[in-house]
PDB file of C-alpha atoms in Angstrom:
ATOM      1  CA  UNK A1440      40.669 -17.535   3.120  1.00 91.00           C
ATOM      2  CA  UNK A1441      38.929 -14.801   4.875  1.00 95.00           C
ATOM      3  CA  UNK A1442      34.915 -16.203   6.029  1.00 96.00           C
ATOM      4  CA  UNK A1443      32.723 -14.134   7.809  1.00 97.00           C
ATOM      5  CA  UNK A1444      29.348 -14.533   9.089  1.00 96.00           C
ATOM      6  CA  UNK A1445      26.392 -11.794   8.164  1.00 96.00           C
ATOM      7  CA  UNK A1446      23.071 -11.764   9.952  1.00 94.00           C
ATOM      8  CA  UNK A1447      20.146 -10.195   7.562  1.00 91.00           C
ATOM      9  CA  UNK A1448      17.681  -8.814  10.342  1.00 89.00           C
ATOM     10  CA  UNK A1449      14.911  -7.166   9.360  1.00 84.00           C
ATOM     11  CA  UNK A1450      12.395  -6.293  12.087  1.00 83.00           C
ATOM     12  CA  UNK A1451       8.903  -6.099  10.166  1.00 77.00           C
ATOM     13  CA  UNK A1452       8.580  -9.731   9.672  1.00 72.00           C
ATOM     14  CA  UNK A1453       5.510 -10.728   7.664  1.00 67.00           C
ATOM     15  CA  UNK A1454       4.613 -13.402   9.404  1.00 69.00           C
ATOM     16  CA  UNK A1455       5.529 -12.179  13.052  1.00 78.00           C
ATOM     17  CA  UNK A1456       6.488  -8.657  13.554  1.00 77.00           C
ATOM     18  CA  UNK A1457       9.247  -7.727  15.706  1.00 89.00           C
ATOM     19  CA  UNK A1458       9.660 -11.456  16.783  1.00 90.00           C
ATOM     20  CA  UNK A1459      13.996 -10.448  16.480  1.00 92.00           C
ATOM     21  CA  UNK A1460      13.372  -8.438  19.267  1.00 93.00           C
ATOM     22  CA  UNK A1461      11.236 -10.629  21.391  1.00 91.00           C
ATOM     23  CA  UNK A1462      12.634 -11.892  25.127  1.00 90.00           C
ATOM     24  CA  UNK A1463      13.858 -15.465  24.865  1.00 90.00           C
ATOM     25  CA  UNK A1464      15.114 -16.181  28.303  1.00 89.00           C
ATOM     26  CA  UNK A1465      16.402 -12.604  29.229  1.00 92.00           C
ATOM     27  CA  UNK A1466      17.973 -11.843  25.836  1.00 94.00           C
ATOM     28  CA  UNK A1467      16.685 -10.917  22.580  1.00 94.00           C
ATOM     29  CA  UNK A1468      16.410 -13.363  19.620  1.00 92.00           C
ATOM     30  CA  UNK A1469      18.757 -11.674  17.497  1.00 95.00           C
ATOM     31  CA  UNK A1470      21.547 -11.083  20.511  1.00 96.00           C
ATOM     32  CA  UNK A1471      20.857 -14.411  20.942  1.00 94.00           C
ATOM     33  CA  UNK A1472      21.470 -15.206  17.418  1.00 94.00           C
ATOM     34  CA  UNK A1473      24.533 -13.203  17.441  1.00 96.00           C
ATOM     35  CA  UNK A1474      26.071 -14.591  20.071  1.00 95.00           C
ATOM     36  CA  UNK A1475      25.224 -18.279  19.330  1.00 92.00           C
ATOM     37  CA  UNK A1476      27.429 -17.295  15.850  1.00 94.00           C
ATOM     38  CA  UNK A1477      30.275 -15.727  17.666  1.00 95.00           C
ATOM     39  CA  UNK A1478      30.537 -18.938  20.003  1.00 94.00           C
ATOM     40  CA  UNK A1479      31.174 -21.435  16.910  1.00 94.00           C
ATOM     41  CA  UNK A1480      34.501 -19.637  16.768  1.00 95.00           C
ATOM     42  CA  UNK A1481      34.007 -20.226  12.972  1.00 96.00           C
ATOM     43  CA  UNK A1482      34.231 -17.299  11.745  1.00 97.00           C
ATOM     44  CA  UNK A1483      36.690 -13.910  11.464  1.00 97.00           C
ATOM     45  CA  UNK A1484      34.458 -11.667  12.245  1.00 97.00           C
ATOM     46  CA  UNK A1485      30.607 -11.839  12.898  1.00 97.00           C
ATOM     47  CA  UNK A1486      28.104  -8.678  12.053  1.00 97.00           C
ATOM     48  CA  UNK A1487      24.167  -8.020  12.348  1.00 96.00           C
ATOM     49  CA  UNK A1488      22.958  -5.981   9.192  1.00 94.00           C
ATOM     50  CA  UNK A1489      19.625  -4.105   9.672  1.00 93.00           C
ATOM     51  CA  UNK A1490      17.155  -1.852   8.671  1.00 89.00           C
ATOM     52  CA  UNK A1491      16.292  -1.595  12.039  1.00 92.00           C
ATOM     53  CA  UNK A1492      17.386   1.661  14.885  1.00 94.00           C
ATOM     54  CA  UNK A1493      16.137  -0.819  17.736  1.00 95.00           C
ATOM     55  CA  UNK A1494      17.901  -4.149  16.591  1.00 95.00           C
ATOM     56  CA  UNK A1495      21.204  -1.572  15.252  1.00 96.00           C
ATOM     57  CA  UNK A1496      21.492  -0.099  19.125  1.00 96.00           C
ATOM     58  CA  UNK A1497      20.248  -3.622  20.560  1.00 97.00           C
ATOM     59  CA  UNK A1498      23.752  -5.385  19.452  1.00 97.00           C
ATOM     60  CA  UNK A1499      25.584  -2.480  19.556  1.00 97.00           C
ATOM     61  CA  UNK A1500      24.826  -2.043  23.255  1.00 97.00           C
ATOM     62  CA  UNK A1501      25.831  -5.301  24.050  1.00 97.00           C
ATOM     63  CA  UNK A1502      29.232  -5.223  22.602  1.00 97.00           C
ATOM     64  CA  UNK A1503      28.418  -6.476  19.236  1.00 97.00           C
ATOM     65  CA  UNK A1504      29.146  -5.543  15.872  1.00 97.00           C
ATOM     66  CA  UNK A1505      26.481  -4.584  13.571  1.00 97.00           C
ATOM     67  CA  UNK A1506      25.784  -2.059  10.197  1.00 96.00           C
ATOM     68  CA  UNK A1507      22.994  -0.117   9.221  1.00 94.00           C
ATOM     69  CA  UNK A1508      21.331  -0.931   5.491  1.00 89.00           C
ATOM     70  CA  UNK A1509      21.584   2.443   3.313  1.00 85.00           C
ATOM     71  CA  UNK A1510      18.524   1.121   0.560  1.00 76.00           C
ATOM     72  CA  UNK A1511      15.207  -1.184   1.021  1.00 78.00           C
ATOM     73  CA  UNK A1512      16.144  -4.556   0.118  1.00 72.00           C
ATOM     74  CA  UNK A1513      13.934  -7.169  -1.256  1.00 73.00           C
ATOM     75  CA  UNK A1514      16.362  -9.947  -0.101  1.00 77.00           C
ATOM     76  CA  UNK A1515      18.894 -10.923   2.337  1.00 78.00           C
ATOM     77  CA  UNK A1516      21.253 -11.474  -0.062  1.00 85.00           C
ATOM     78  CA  UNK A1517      20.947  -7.869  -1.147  1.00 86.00           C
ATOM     79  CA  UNK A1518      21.122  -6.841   2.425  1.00 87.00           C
ATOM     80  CA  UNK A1519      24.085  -8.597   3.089  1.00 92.00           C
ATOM     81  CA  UNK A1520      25.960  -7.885  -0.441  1.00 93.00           C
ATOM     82  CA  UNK A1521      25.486  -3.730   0.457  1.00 92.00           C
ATOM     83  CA  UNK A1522      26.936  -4.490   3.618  1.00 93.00           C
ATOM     84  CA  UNK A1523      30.301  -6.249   2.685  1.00 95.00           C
ATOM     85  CA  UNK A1524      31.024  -4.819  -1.165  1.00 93.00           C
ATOM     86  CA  UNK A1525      33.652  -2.700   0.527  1.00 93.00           C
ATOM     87  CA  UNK A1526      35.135  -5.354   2.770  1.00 95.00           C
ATOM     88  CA  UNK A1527      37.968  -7.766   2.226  1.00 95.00           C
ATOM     89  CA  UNK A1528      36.402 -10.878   2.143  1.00 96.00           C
ATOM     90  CA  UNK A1529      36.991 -14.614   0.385  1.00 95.00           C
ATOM     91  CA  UNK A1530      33.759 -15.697   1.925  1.00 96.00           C
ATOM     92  CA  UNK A1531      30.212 -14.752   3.432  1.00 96.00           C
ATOM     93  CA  UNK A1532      28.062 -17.056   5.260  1.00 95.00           C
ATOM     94  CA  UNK A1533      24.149 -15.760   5.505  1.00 92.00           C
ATOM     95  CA  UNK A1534      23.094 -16.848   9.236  1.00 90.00           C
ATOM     96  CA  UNK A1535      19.412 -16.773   9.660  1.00 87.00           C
ATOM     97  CA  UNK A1536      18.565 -13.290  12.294  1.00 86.00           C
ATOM     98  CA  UNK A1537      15.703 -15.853  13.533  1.00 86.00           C
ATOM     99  CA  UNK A1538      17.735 -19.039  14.297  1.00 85.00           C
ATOM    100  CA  UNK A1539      19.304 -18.609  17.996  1.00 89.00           C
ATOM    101  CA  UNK A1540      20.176 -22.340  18.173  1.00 87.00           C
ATOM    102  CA  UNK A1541      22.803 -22.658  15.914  1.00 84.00           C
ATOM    103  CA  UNK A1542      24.480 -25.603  15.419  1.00 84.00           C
ATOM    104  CA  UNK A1543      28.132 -25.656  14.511  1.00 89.00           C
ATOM    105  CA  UNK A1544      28.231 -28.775  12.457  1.00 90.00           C
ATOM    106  CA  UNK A1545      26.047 -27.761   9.742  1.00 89.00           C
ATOM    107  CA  UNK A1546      28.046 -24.657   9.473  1.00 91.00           C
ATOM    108  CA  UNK A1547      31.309 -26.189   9.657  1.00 93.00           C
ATOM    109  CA  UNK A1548      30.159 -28.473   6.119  1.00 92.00           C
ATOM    110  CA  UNK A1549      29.468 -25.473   4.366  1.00 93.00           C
ATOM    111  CA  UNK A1550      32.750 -23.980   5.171  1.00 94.00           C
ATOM    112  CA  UNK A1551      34.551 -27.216   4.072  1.00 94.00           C
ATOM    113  CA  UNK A1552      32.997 -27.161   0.405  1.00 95.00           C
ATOM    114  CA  UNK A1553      35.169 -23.961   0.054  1.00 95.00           C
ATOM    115  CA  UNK A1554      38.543 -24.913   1.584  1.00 93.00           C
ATOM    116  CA  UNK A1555      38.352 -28.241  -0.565  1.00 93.00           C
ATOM    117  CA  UNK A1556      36.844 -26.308  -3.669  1.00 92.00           C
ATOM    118  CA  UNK A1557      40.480 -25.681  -5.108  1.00 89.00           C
ATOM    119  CA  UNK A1558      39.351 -24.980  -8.733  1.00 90.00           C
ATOM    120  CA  UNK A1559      36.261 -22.543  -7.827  1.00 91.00           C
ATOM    121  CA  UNK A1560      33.824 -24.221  -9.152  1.00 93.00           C
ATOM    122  CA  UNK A1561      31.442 -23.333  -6.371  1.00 96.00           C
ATOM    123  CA  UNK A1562      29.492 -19.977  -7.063  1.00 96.00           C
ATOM    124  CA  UNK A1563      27.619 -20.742  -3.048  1.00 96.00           C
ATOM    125  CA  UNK A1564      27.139 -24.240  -0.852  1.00 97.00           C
ATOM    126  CA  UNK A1565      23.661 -25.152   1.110  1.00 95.00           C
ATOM    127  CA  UNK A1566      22.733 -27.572   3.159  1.00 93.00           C
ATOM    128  CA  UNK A1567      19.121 -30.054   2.863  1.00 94.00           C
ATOM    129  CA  UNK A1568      17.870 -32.663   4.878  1.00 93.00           C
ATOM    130  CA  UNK A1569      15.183 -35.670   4.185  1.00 95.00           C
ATOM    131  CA  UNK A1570      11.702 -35.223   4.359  1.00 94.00           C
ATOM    132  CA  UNK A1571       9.743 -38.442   4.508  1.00 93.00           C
ATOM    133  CA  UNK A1572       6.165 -37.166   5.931  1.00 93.00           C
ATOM    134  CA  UNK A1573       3.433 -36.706   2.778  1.00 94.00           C
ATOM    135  CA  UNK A1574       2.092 -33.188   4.110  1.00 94.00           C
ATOM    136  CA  UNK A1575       5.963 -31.703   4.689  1.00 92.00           C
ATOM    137  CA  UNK A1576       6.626 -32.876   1.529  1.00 96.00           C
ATOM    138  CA  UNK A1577       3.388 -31.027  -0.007  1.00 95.00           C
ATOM    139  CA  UNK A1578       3.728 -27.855   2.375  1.00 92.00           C
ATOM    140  CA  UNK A1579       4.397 -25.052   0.155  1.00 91.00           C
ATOM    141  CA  UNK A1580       6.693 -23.292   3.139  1.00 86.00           C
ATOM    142  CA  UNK A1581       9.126 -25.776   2.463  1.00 89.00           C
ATOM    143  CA  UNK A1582      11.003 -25.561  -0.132  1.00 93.00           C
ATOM    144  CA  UNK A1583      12.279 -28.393  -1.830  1.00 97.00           C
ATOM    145  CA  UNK A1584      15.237 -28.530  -3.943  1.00 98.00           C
ATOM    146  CA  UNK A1585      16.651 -31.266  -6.445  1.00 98.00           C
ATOM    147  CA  UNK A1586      20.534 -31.987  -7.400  1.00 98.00           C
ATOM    148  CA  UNK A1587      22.550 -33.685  -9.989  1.00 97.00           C
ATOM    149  CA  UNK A1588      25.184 -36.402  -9.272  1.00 96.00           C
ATOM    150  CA  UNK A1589      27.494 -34.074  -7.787  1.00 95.00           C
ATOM    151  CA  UNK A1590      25.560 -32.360  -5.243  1.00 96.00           C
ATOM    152  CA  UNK A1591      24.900 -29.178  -7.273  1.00 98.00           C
ATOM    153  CA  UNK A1592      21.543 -27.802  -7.261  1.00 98.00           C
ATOM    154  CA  UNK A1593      19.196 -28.275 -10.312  1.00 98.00           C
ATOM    155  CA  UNK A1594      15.999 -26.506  -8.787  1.00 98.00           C
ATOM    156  CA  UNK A1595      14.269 -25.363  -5.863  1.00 98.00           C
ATOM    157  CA  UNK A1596      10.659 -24.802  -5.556  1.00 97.00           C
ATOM    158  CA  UNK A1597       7.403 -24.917  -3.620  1.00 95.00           C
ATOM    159  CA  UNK A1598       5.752 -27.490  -4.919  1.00 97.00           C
ATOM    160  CA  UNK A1599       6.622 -30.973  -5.024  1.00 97.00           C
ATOM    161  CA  UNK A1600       9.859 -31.674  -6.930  1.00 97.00           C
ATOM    162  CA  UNK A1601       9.899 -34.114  -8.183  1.00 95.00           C
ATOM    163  CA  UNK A1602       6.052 -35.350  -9.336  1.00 93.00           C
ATOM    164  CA  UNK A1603       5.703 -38.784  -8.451  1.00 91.00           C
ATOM    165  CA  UNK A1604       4.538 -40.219 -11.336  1.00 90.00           C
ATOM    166  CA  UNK A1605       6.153 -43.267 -11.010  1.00 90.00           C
ATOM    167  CA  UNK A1606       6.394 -44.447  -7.143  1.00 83.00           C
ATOM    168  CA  UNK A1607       8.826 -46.720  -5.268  1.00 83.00           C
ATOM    169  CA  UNK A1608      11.591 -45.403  -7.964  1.00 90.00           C
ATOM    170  CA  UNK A1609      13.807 -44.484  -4.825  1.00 88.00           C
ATOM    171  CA  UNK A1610      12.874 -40.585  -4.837  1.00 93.00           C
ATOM    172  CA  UNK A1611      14.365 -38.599  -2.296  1.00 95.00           C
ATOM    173  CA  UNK A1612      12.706 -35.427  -0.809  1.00 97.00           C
ATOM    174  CA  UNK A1613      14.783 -32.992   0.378  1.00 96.00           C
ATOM    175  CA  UNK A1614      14.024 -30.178   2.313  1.00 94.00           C
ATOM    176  CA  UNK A1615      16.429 -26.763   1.765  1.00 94.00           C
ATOM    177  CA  UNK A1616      17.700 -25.236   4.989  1.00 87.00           C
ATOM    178  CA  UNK A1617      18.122 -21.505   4.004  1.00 79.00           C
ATOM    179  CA  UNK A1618      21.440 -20.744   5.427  1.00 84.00           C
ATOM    180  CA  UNK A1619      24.273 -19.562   2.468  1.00 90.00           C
ATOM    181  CA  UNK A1620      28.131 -19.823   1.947  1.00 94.00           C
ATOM    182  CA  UNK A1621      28.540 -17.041  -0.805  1.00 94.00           C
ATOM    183  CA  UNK A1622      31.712 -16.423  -2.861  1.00 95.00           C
ATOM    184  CA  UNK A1623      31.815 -12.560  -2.269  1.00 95.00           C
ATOM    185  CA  UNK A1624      31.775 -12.308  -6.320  1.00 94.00           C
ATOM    186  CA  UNK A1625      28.821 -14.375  -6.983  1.00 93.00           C
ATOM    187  CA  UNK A1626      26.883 -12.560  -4.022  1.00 94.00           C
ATOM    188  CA  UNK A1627      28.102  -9.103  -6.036  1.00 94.00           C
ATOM    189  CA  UNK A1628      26.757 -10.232  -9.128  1.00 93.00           C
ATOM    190  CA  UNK A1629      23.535 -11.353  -7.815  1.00 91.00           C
ATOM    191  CA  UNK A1630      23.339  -7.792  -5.990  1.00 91.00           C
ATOM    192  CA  UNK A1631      23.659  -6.322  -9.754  1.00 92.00           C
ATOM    193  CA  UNK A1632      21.730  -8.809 -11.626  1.00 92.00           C
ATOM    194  CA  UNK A1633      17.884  -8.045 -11.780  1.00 92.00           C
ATOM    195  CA  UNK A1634      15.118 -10.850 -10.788  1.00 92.00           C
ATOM    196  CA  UNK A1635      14.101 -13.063 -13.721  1.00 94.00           C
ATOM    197  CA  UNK A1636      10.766 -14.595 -13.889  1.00 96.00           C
ATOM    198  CA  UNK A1637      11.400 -17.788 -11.650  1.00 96.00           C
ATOM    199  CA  UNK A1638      12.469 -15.751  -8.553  1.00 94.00           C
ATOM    200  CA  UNK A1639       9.275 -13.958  -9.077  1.00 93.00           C
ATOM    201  CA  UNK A1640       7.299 -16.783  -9.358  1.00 96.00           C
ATOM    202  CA  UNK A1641       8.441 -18.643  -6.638  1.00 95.00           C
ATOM    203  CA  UNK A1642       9.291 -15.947  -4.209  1.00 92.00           C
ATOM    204  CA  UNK A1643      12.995 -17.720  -3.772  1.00 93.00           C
ATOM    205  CA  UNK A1644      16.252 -15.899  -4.076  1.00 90.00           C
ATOM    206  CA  UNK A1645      18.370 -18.920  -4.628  1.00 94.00           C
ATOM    207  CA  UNK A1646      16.830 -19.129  -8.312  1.00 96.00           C
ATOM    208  CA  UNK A1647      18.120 -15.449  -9.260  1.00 94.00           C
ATOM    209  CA  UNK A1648      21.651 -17.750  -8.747  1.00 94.00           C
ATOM    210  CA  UNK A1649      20.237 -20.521 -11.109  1.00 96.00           C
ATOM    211  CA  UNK A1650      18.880 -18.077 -13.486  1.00 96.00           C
ATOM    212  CA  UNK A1651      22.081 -16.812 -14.173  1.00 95.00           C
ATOM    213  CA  UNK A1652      24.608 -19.756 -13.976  1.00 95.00           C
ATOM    214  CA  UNK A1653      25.702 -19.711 -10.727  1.00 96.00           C
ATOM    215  CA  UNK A1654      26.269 -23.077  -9.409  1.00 97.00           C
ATOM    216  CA  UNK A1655      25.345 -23.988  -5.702  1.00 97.00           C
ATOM    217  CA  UNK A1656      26.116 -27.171  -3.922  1.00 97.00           C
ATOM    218  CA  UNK A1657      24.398 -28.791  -1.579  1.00 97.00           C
ATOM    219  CA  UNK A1658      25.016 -30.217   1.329  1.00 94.00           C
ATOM    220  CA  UNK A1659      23.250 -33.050   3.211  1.00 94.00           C
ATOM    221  CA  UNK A1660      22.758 -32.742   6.710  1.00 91.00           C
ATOM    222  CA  UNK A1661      21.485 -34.115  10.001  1.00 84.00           C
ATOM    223  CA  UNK A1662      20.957 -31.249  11.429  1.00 70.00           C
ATOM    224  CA  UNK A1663      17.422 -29.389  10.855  1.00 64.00           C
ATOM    225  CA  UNK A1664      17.091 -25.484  11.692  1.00 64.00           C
ATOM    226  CA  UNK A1665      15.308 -24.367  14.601  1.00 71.00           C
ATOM    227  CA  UNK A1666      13.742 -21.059  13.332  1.00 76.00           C
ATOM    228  CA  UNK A1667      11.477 -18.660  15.337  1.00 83.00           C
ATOM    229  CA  UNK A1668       8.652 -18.046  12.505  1.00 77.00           C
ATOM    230  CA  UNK A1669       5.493 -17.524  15.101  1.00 81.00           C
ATOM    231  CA  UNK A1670       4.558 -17.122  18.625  1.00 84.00           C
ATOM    232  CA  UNK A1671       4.224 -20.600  18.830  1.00 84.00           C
ATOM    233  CA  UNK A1672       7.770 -21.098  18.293  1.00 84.00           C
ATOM    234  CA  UNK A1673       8.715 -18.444  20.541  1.00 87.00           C
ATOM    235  CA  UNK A1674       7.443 -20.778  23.324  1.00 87.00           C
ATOM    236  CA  UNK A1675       8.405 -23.671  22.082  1.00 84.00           C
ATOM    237  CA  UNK A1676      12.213 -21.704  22.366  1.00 83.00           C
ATOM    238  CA  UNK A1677      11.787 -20.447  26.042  1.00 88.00           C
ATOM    239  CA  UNK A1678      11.369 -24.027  27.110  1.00 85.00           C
ATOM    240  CA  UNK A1679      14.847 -24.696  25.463  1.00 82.00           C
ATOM    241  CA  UNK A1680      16.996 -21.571  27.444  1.00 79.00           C
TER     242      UNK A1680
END
């Protein structure tokens, strides 16, 4: 089984422009990022894909490997599925451009859903942790996602999911942690398949997979992302280099 690691990088950020390319202790955040996936020694090969000349020539420079998008994409999905529909690949894991701390562990459970998933019946695998505090739980920027007795996704969304209408039933909320294992097909087909009206509503990718059949297991984990969304986390990162 051939996995590789893909890292979408766009560099006009809504929320923080050019923050990929900001110094974090004497290295950018996406050669950070880079090399952080490169040193889990998960992976057969690791690649940056960008719409960016700057962030293209910043990992190039340093010895890394990285591709230029052709078209505008919408997604990171759709970034990453241009890149590798001409490579030979069993396996893509989506690595977040803005997440320089990566931890191996979380990574290494998404990679074991595939080597144990003998009779394909995983489309892509996720990870989500517990959220116990009332105003994560109602924060909109984190998305929440719901699964049936076998770990496979059921919904995502926004809001809170689900309504507590009836308390102390033993509710979990659990947060999704955007980072993707992809069968190469299903990311192909999602590539060719246009957005339904639940992507649209929700701004989330992950329910073009829903929309369509795909079938996505989660993962619980320990291990909450550390992303760079603001200048505020940019400092609270330089304290950690």
């Amino acid at each position: 089984m051939k996995i590789i690691a893909v890292i979408p990088a766009r560099y006009a950020s809504t929320r923080f422009p050019a923050k990929l390319m900001q110094d974090l202790g004497g290295k950018t955040v996406i050669l950070r990022t880079y090399e952080a996936a490169l040193e889990t020694k998960l992976f057969d090969d690791v690649f940056v894909v960008t719409d960016s000349d700057l962030i293209y020539n910043e990992i190039l420079s340093n010895g890394g490997k990285a591709i230029m998008s052709i078209k505008e994409h919408e997604s990171g999905s759709d970034r990453i599925a241009e890149a590798v529909e001409n490579m030979d690949v069993d396996v893509v894991i989506n690595v977040q451009g803005d997440e320089p701390f990566i931890n191996k562990k979380p990574l290494e459970q998404v990679i074991e859903i595939f080597r144990n998933d003998t009779d394909k019946k995983v489309d892509l695998a996720s990870l989500m942790f517990e959220i116990k505090d009332k105003s994560e739980i109602e924060n909109p920027n984190n998305v929440k996602v719901i699964v049936d007795q076998q770990g496979f996704a059921l919904y995502f969304s926004r809001s809170v999911i689900p309504y507590p209408r009836e308390e102390n039933v033993g509710v979990r909320y659990m947060k999704h942690i955007g980072i993707y294992a992809f069968r190469k097909e299903a990311l192909m087909d999602f590539y060719r398949l246009p957005m339904l009206a639940l992507e649209a509503s929700e701004k989330l990718e992950q329910l073009r997979y829903l929309e369509y059949g795909k079938r996505i297991r989660m993962v619980e984990t320990e291990h909450g992302s550390i992303g760079i969304d603001t200048l505020e986390d940019l400092e609270k990162a330089r304290k950690l280099v």
